[in-house]
């Protein structure tokens, strides 16, 4: 296990713009406020979604696209630097009208309505390649 203590002095509430991309909205806000590291949680609804699942054997993401309205029952993620760019690592539990849950890494989604609570950290966090998983992880 690796860990570090972080300080947080700024918190924000965001309402995402209808028609915008969910993750891009969070990344652009972080850039606007000069936020290098943060933790966020969110809820709302999207008009469509691209969800990724990481295949641990092949060490690559598998993409699944849903072209339908979905509720964002839960969304959690963090903001960090990835290769010099702001990256919002976003996971979500989405639900269909039937109540069926879909979950994974939320790569893209068109916002219908979105509300976010974001807590910015004072110290920057940078994602670096982690050899055992072949993922870019922070710390």
CSV table of N, CA and C in Angstrom, one decimal:
chain,number,residue,atom,x,y,z
A,1,UNK,N,0.8,-1.2,0.0
A,1,UNK,CA,0.0,0.0,0.0
A,1,UNK,C,0.9,1.2,0.0
A,2,UNK,N,0.5,2.2,-0.7
A,2,UNK,CA,1.1,3.5,-0.7
A,2,UNK,C,0.1,4.5,-0.3
A,3,UNK,N,0.5,5.6,0.4
A,3,UNK,CA,-0.5,6.6,0.8
A,3,UNK,C,0.2,7.9,1.1
A,4,UNK,N,-0.6,8.9,1.1
A,4,UNK,CA,0.0,10.3,1.5
A,4,UNK,C,-1.2,11.1,2.0
A,5,UNK,N,-0.9,12.0,2.9
A,5,UNK,CA,-1.9,12.9,3.5
A,5,UNK,C,-2.1,14.0,2.5
A,6,UNK,N,-3.3,14.5,2.3
A,6,UNK,CA,-3.6,15.6,1.5
A,6,UNK,C,-4.4,16.7,2.2
A,7,UNK,N,-4.2,17.9,1.9
A,7,UNK,CA,-4.9,19.0,2.5
A,7,UNK,C,-5.9,19.5,1.5
A,8,UNK,N,-7.1,19.9,2.0
A,8,UNK,CA,-8.1,20.4,1.1
A,8,UNK,C,-8.7,21.7,1.7
A,9,UNK,N,-8.6,22.8,0.9
A,9,UNK,CA,-9.1,24.1,1.4
A,9,UNK,C,-10.2,24.6,0.5
A,10,UNK,N,-10.5,24.0,-0.6
A,10,UNK,CA,-11.5,24.5,-1.5
A,10,UNK,C,-12.5,23.3,-1.9
A,11,UNK,N,-13.8,23.7,-1.8
A,11,UNK,CA,-14.8,22.7,-2.3
A,11,UNK,C,-15.8,23.5,-3.2
A,12,UNK,N,-16.3,22.8,-4.2
A,12,UNK,CA,-17.2,23.4,-5.2
A,12,UNK,C,-18.4,22.5,-5.4
A,13,UNK,N,-19.5,23.2,-5.8
A,13,UNK,CA,-20.7,22.5,-6.3
A,13,UNK,C,-20.9,22.9,-7.7
A,14,UNK,N,-21.0,22.0,-8.6
A,14,UNK,CA,-21.2,22.2,-10.0
A,14,UNK,C,-22.5,21.7,-10.6
A,15,UNK,N,-23.0,22.5,-11.5
A,15,UNK,CA,-24.2,21.9,-12.3
A,15,UNK,C,-23.6,21.8,-13.7
A,16,UNK,N,-23.6,20.6,-14.3
A,16,UNK,CA,-23.1,20.4,-15.6
A,16,UNK,C,-24.1,20.9,-16.6
A,17,UNK,N,-23.6,21.3,-17.8
A,17,UNK,CA,-24.4,21.9,-18.8
A,17,UNK,C,-25.1,20.8,-19.7
A,18,UNK,N,-26.4,20.9,-19.9
A,18,UNK,CA,-27.1,19.9,-20.7
A,18,UNK,C,-26.5,19.9,-22.1
A,19,UNK,N,-26.2,18.7,-22.6
A,19,UNK,CA,-25.7,18.6,-24.0
A,19,UNK,C,-24.2,18.5,-24.0
A,20,UNK,N,-23.5,18.8,-22.9
A,20,UNK,CA,-22.0,18.8,-22.8
A,20,UNK,C,-21.6,17.3,-22.5
A,21,UNK,N,-20.3,17.1,-22.6
A,21,UNK,CA,-19.8,15.8,-22.2
A,21,UNK,C,-19.5,15.8,-20.7
A,22,UNK,N,-19.9,14.8,-20.0
A,22,UNK,CA,-19.9,14.7,-18.5
A,22,UNK,C,-18.4,14.9,-18.0
A,23,UNK,N,-17.5,14.1,-18.5
A,23,UNK,CA,-16.1,14.1,-18.0
A,23,UNK,C,-15.4,15.4,-18.5
A,24,UNK,N,-15.6,15.8,-19.7
A,24,UNK,CA,-15.0,17.1,-20.2
A,24,UNK,C,-15.4,18.3,-19.3
A,25,UNK,N,-16.7,18.3,-18.9
A,25,UNK,CA,-17.1,19.4,-18.0
A,25,UNK,C,-16.3,19.5,-16.8
A,26,UNK,N,-16.0,18.3,-16.2
A,26,UNK,CA,-15.3,18.3,-14.9
A,26,UNK,C,-13.8,18.7,-15.2
A,27,UNK,N,-13.2,18.2,-16.3
A,27,UNK,CA,-11.8,18.5,-16.6
A,27,UNK,C,-11.7,20.0,-16.9
A,28,UNK,N,-12.6,20.6,-17.7
A,28,UNK,CA,-12.6,22.0,-18.0
A,28,UNK,C,-12.7,22.9,-16.8
A,29,UNK,N,-13.6,22.5,-15.8
A,29,UNK,CA,-13.8,23.2,-14.6
A,29,UNK,C,-12.5,23.2,-13.8
A,30,UNK,N,-11.8,22.0,-13.7
A,30,UNK,CA,-10.5,21.9,-13.0
A,30,UNK,C,-9.5,22.8,-13.6
A,31,UNK,N,-9.4,22.9,-14.9
A,31,UNK,CA,-8.5,23.8,-15.6
A,31,UNK,C,-8.8,25.3,-15.3
A,32,UNK,N,-10.1,25.6,-15.3
A,32,UNK,CA,-10.6,27.0,-15.0
A,32,UNK,C,-10.2,27.4,-13.6
A,33,UNK,N,-10.3,26.5,-12.7
A,33,UNK,CA,-10.0,26.9,-11.3
A,33,UNK,C,-8.5,26.5,-10.9
A,34,UNK,N,-7.7,26.1,-11.8
A,34,UNK,CA,-6.3,25.7,-11.5
A,34,UNK,C,-6.2,24.6,-10.5
A,35,UNK,N,-7.1,23.6,-10.7
A,35,UNK,CA,-7.1,22.5,-9.7
A,35,UNK,C,-6.3,21.3,-10.4
A,36,UNK,N,-5.2,20.9,-9.7
A,36,UNK,CA,-4.4,19.9,-10.1
A,36,UNK,C,-4.7,18.5,-9.6
A,37,UNK,N,-5.5,18.5,-8.5
A,37,UNK,CA,-5.9,17.3,-7.8
A,37,UNK,C,-7.2,17.5,-7.1
A,38,UNK,N,-8.1,16.5,-7.2
A,38,UNK,CA,-9.4,16.6,-6.5
A,38,UNK,C,-10.1,15.2,-6.4
A,39,UNK,N,-11.1,15.2,-5.6
A,39,UNK,CA,-12.0,14.0,-5.5
A,39,UNK,C,-13.4,14.5,-5.7
A,40,UNK,N,-14.2,13.8,-6.5
A,40,UNK,CA,-15.6,14.3,-6.7
A,40,UNK,C,-16.6,13.1,-6.6
A,41,UNK,N,-17.8,13.5,-6.4
A,41,UNK,CA,-19.0,12.6,-6.4
A,41,UNK,C,-20.1,13.4,-7.2
A,42,UNK,N,-20.9,12.6,-7.8
A,42,UNK,CA,-21.9,13.3,-8.7
A,42,UNK,C,-23.1,12.4,-8.9
A,43,UNK,N,-24.2,13.0,-9.4
A,43,UNK,CA,-25.4,12.3,-9.7
A,43,UNK,C,-26.1,13.0,-10.8
A,44,UNK,N,-27.1,12.4,-11.4
A,44,UNK,CA,-27.9,13.1,-12.5
A,44,UNK,C,-28.4,12.1,-13.5
A,45,UNK,N,-28.3,12.6,-14.8
A,45,UNK,CA,-28.8,11.7,-15.9
A,45,UNK,C,-28.0,12.1,-17.1
A,46,UNK,N,-27.9,11.1,-18.0
A,46,UNK,CA,-27.2,11.3,-19.3
A,46,UNK,C,-28.1,10.8,-20.4
A,47,UNK,N,-27.8,11.3,-21.6
A,47,UNK,CA,-28.6,10.9,-22.8
A,47,UNK,C,-28.0,9.7,-23.5
A,48,UNK,N,-26.7,9.4,-23.2
A,48,UNK,CA,-26.0,8.3,-23.8
A,48,UNK,C,-24.8,8.1,-23.0
A,49,UNK,N,-24.1,7.0,-23.2
A,49,UNK,CA,-22.8,6.8,-22.4
A,49,UNK,C,-21.9,5.8,-23.1
A,50,UNK,N,-20.6,6.0,-22.9
A,50,UNK,CA,-19.6,5.0,-23.3
A,50,UNK,C,-18.9,4.6,-22.0
A,51,UNK,N,-19.0,3.4,-21.7
A,51,UNK,CA,-18.5,2.8,-20.4
A,51,UNK,C,-17.4,1.8,-20.8
A,52,UNK,N,-16.3,1.9,-20.0
A,52,UNK,CA,-15.2,1.0,-20.3
A,52,UNK,C,-15.1,0.0,-19.1
A,53,UNK,N,-14.6,-1.2,-19.5
A,53,UNK,CA,-14.3,-2.2,-18.5
A,53,UNK,C,-12.9,-2.7,-18.8
A,54,UNK,N,-12.1,-2.7,-17.7
A,54,UNK,CA,-10.7,-3.1,-17.9
A,54,UNK,C,-10.5,-4.6,-17.8
A,55,UNK,N,-10.0,-5.2,-18.9
A,55,UNK,CA,-9.7,-6.6,-18.9
A,55,UNK,C,-8.4,-6.8,-18.2
A,56,UNK,N,-8.4,-7.4,-17.1
A,56,UNK,CA,-7.2,-7.6,-16.3
A,56,UNK,C,-6.2,-8.6,-16.9
A,57,UNK,N,-6.7,-9.5,-17.7
A,57,UNK,CA,-5.8,-10.5,-18.3
A,57,UNK,C,-5.1,-9.9,-19.5
A,58,UNK,N,-5.9,-9.2,-20.4
A,58,UNK,CA,-5.3,-8.6,-21.6
A,58,UNK,C,-4.7,-7.2,-21.3
A,59,UNK,N,-5.1,-6.7,-20.2
A,59,UNK,CA,-4.6,-5.3,-19.8
A,59,UNK,C,-5.0,-4.3,-20.8
A,60,UNK,N,-6.2,-4.3,-21.1
A,60,UNK,CA,-6.8,-3.2,-22.0
A,60,UNK,C,-8.2,-3.0,-21.7
A,61,UNK,N,-8.7,-1.8,-22.1
A,61,UNK,CA,-10.1,-1.4,-21.8
A,61,UNK,C,-11.0,-2.0,-23.0
A,62,UNK,N,-12.2,-2.4,-22.6
A,62,UNK,CA,-13.2,-2.9,-23.5
A,62,UNK,C,-14.3,-1.8,-23.4
A,63,UNK,N,-14.8,-1.3,-24.5
A,63,UNK,CA,-15.8,-0.3,-24.6
A,63,UNK,C,-17.2,-0.8,-24.9
A,64,UNK,N,-18.2,-0.3,-24.1
A,64,UNK,CA,-19.6,-0.6,-24.4
A,64,UNK,C,-20.3,0.7,-24.5
A,65,UNK,N,-21.1,0.9,-25.6
A,65,UNK,CA,-21.8,2.2,-25.8
A,65,UNK,C,-23.3,1.9,-25.6
A,66,UNK,N,-23.9,2.9,-24.9
A,66,UNK,CA,-25.4,2.8,-24.6
A,66,UNK,C,-26.0,4.1,-25.2
A,67,UNK,N,-26.8,4.0,-26.2
A,67,UNK,CA,-27.4,5.1,-26.9
A,67,UNK,C,-28.9,5.2,-26.4
A,68,UNK,N,-29.0,5.6,-25.1
A,68,UNK,CA,-30.3,5.6,-24.5
A,68,UNK,C,-30.2,6.5,-23.3
A,69,UNK,N,-31.3,7.1,-22.8
A,69,UNK,CA,-31.3,7.9,-21.6
A,69,UNK,C,-31.0,7.0,-20.4
A,70,UNK,N,-30.1,7.4,-19.5
A,70,UNK,CA,-29.7,6.7,-18.3
A,70,UNK,C,-29.7,7.6,-17.1
A,71,UNK,N,-30.1,7.1,-15.9
A,71,UNK,CA,-29.9,7.8,-14.7
A,71,UNK,C,-28.4,7.6,-14.2
A,72,UNK,N,-27.8,8.6,-13.7
A,72,UNK,CA,-26.5,8.4,-13.0
A,72,UNK,C,-26.8,8.3,-11.5
A,73,UNK,N,-26.9,7.0,-11.1
A,73,UNK,CA,-27.3,6.7,-9.7
A,73,UNK,C,-26.2,7.0,-8.8
A,74,UNK,N,-24.9,6.9,-9.2
A,74,UNK,CA,-23.8,7.2,-8.4
A,74,UNK,C,-22.6,7.4,-9.4
A,75,UNK,N,-21.8,8.4,-9.1
A,75,UNK,CA,-20.6,8.7,-9.8
A,75,UNK,C,-19.5,9.2,-8.9
A,76,UNK,N,-18.3,8.6,-9.0
A,76,UNK,CA,-17.2,9.0,-8.2
A,76,UNK,C,-16.0,9.0,-9.0
A,77,UNK,N,-15.0,9.9,-8.6
A,77,UNK,CA,-13.8,10.0,-9.4
A,77,UNK,C,-12.8,10.9,-8.8
A,78,UNK,N,-11.7,11.1,-9.5
A,78,UNK,CA,-10.7,12.0,-9.0
A,78,UNK,C,-10.1,12.7,-10.2
A,79,UNK,N,-9.4,13.8,-9.9
A,79,UNK,CA,-8.8,14.7,-10.9
A,79,UNK,C,-7.3,14.6,-10.6
A,80,UNK,N,-6.5,14.4,-11.7
A,80,UNK,CA,-5.0,14.3,-11.5
A,80,UNK,C,-4.4,14.7,-12.9
A,81,UNK,N,-3.1,14.9,-12.9
A,81,UNK,CA,-2.4,15.1,-14.2
A,81,UNK,C,-2.1,13.7,-14.8
A,82,UNK,N,-2.4,13.6,-16.1
A,82,UNK,CA,-2.0,12.4,-16.9
A,82,UNK,C,-1.3,12.9,-18.2
A,83,UNK,N,0.0,12.7,-18.2
A,83,UNK,CA,0.8,13.1,-19.4
A,83,UNK,C,0.6,14.6,-19.7
A,84,UNK,N,0.6,15.4,-18.6
A,84,UNK,CA,0.6,16.8,-18.8
A,84,UNK,C,-0.8,17.4,-19.0
A,85,UNK,N,-1.8,16.6,-19.0
A,85,UNK,CA,-3.2,17.0,-19.2
A,85,UNK,C,-4.0,16.7,-17.9
A,86,UNK,N,-5.1,17.6,-17.7
A,86,UNK,CA,-6.0,17.3,-16.6
A,86,UNK,C,-6.9,16.1,-17.0
A,87,UNK,N,-7.0,15.1,-16.1
A,87,UNK,CA,-7.7,13.9,-16.4
A,87,UNK,C,-8.7,13.7,-15.2
A,88,UNK,N,-10.0,13.5,-15.6
A,88,UNK,CA,-11.0,13.2,-14.5
A,88,UNK,C,-11.3,11.7,-14.7
A,89,UNK,N,-10.7,10.9,-13.8
A,89,UNK,CA,-10.9,9.5,-13.7
A,89,UNK,C,-12.3,9.2,-13.1
A,90,UNK,N,-13.2,8.8,-13.9
A,90,UNK,CA,-14.6,8.8,-13.6
A,90,UNK,C,-15.2,7.4,-13.7
A,91,UNK,N,-15.8,7.0,-12.6
A,91,UNK,CA,-16.6,5.7,-12.5
A,91,UNK,C,-18.0,6.0,-12.2
A,92,UNK,N,-18.9,5.2,-12.8
A,92,UNK,CA,-20.4,5.5,-12.6
A,92,UNK,C,-21.2,4.3,-12.5
A,93,UNK,N,-22.3,4.3,-11.8
A,93,UNK,CA,-23.3,3.3,-11.8
A,93,UNK,C,-24.5,4.0,-12.5
A,94,UNK,N,-24.9,3.5,-13.7
A,94,UNK,CA,-26.0,4.0,-14.5
A,94,UNK,C,-27.1,3.1,-14.4
A,95,UNK,N,-28.4,3.6,-14.5
A,95,UNK,CA,-29.5,2.7,-14.5
A,95,UNK,C,-30.4,3.0,-15.7
A,96,UNK,N,-31.0,1.9,-16.2
A,96,UNK,CA,-32.0,2.0,-17.3
A,96,UNK,C,-33.3,2.2,-16.6
A,97,UNK,N,-34.3,2.5,-17.5
A,97,UNK,CA,-35.7,2.7,-17.0
A,97,UNK,C,-36.2,1.5,-16.3
A,98,UNK,N,-35.7,0.3,-16.7
A,98,UNK,CA,-36.2,-0.9,-16.1
A,98,UNK,C,-35.6,-1.1,-14.7
A,99,UNK,N,-34.6,-0.3,-14.3
A,99,UNK,CA,-33.9,-0.4,-13.1
A,99,UNK,C,-32.6,-1.2,-13.2
A,100,UNK,N,-32.3,-1.8,-14.4
A,100,UNK,CA,-31.1,-2.6,-14.6
A,100,UNK,C,-29.9,-1.6,-14.4
A,101,UNK,N,-28.9,-2.1,-13.6
A,101,UNK,CA,-27.7,-1.2,-13.4
A,101,UNK,C,-26.6,-1.6,-14.4
A,102,UNK,N,-25.9,-0.5,-14.8
A,102,UNK,CA,-24.7,-0.7,-15.7
A,102,UNK,C,-23.6,0.1,-15.0
A,103,UNK,N,-22.4,-0.4,-15.0
A,103,UNK,CA,-21.4,0.3,-14.2
A,103,UNK,C,-20.0,0.1,-14.9
A,104,UNK,N,-19.1,1.0,-14.6
A,104,UNK,CA,-17.8,1.0,-15.1
A,104,UNK,C,-17.1,2.3,-15.2
A,105,UNK,N,-16.0,2.4,-15.9
A,105,UNK,CA,-15.3,3.6,-16.1
A,105,UNK,C,-16.1,4.4,-17.2
A,106,UNK,N,-16.5,5.6,-16.8
A,106,UNK,CA,-17.3,6.4,-17.6
A,106,UNK,C,-16.4,7.3,-18.5
A,107,UNK,N,-16.2,6.8,-19.8
A,107,UNK,CA,-15.3,7.5,-20.7
A,107,UNK,C,-16.0,8.7,-21.3
A,108,UNK,N,-17.2,8.6,-21.7
A,108,UNK,CA,-17.9,9.7,-22.3
A,108,UNK,C,-19.4,9.6,-22.0
A,109,UNK,N,-20.1,10.7,-21.9
A,109,UNK,CA,-21.6,10.7,-21.8
A,109,UNK,C,-22.1,12.1,-22.1
A,110,UNK,N,-23.3,12.2,-22.7
A,110,UNK,CA,-23.9,13.5,-22.9
A,110,UNK,C,-24.8,13.8,-21.8
A,111,UNK,N,-24.5,14.9,-21.1
A,111,UNK,CA,-25.2,15.4,-19.9
A,111,UNK,C,-26.7,15.7,-20.3
A,112,UNK,N,-27.6,15.2,-19.5
A,112,UNK,CA,-29.0,15.7,-19.5
A,112,UNK,C,-29.1,16.6,-18.3
A,113,UNK,N,-28.7,16.1,-17.1
A,113,UNK,CA,-28.6,16.9,-15.9
A,113,UNK,C,-27.5,16.3,-15.0
A,114,UNK,N,-26.7,17.2,-14.5
A,114,UNK,CA,-25.6,16.6,-13.6
A,114,UNK,C,-25.2,17.6,-12.5
A,115,UNK,N,-25.1,17.0,-11.3
A,115,UNK,CA,-24.7,17.8,-10.1
A,115,UNK,C,-23.5,17.2,-9.5
A,116,UNK,N,-22.5,18.0,-9.2
A,116,UNK,CA,-21.2,17.5,-8.8
A,116,UNK,C,-20.8,18.2,-7.5
A,117,UNK,N,-20.2,17.4,-6.6
A,117,UNK,CA,-19.5,18.0,-5.4
A,117,UNK,C,-18.0,17.6,-5.6
A,118,UNK,N,-17.2,18.7,-5.7
A,118,UNK,CA,-15.8,18.5,-5.9
A,118,UNK,C,-14.9,19.1,-4.8
A,119,UNK,N,-14.1,18.3,-4.2
A,119,UNK,CA,-13.1,18.8,-3.2
A,119,UNK,C,-11.7,18.8,-3.8
A,120,UNK,N,-11.2,20.0,-3.9
A,120,UNK,CA,-9.8,20.2,-4.5
A,120,UNK,C,-8.8,20.0,-3.4
A,121,UNK,N,-7.7,19.3,-3.8
A,121,UNK,CA,-6.5,19.1,-2.9
A,121,UNK,C,-5.5,20.2,-3.1
A,122,UNK,N,-4.8,20.6,-2.1
A,122,UNK,CA,-3.7,21.6,-2.2
A,122,UNK,C,-2.5,21.1,-3.0
A,123,UNK,N,-2.2,19.8,-2.9
A,123,UNK,CA,-1.0,19.2,-3.5
A,123,UNK,C,-1.4,18.6,-4.8
A,124,UNK,N,-0.6,18.8,-5.9
A,124,UNK,CA,-0.9,18.1,-7.1
A,124,UNK,C,-0.7,16.6,-7.1
A,125,UNK,N,-1.4,15.9,-7.9
A,125,UNK,CA,-1.3,14.5,-8.0
A,125,UNK,C,-1.0,14.1,-9.5
A,126,UNK,N,0.0,13.3,-9.7
A,126,UNK,CA,0.3,13.0,-11.1
A,126,UNK,C,0.1,11.5,-11.3
A,127,UNK,N,-0.5,11.1,-12.3
A,127,UNK,CA,-0.7,9.6,-12.7
A,127,UNK,C,0.6,9.2,-13.4
A,128,UNK,N,1.1,8.0,-12.9
A,128,UNK,CA,2.3,7.4,-13.5
A,128,UNK,C,2.0,5.9,-13.8
A,129,UNK,N,2.7,5.4,-14.8
A,129,UNK,CA,2.5,4.0,-15.2
A,129,UNK,C,2.9,3.1,-14.0
A,130,UNK,N,2.0,2.1,-13.8
A,130,UNK,CA,2.1,1.1,-12.8
A,130,UNK,C,2.3,-0.2,-13.5
A,131,UNK,N,3.5,-0.7,-13.5
A,131,UNK,CA,3.8,-1.9,-14.3
A,131,UNK,C,3.0,-3.2,-14.0
A,132,UNK,N,2.7,-3.5,-12.8
A,132,UNK,CA,1.9,-4.8,-12.5
A,132,UNK,C,0.5,-4.7,-13.1
A,133,UNK,N,-0.1,-3.6,-13.2
A,133,UNK,CA,-1.5,-3.5,-13.8
A,133,UNK,C,-1.5,-2.9,-15.2
A,134,UNK,N,-0.4,-2.3,-15.6
A,134,UNK,CA,-0.3,-1.6,-16.9
A,134,UNK,C,-1.3,-0.4,-16.9
A,135,UNK,N,-1.6,0.2,-15.8
A,135,UNK,CA,-2.5,1.3,-15.6
A,135,UNK,C,-1.7,2.5,-15.2
A,136,UNK,N,-2.3,3.7,-15.5
A,136,UNK,CA,-1.7,5.0,-15.0
A,136,UNK,C,-2.4,5.3,-13.7
A,137,UNK,N,-1.6,5.2,-12.5
A,137,UNK,CA,-2.2,5.4,-11.2
A,137,UNK,C,-1.5,6.6,-10.5
A,138,UNK,N,-2.3,7.1,-9.6
A,138,UNK,CA,-1.6,8.3,-8.8
A,138,UNK,C,-0.9,7.7,-7.6
A,139,UNK,N,-0.1,8.6,-7.0
A,139,UNK,CA,0.8,8.4,-5.9
A,139,UNK,C,2.0,7.9,-6.5
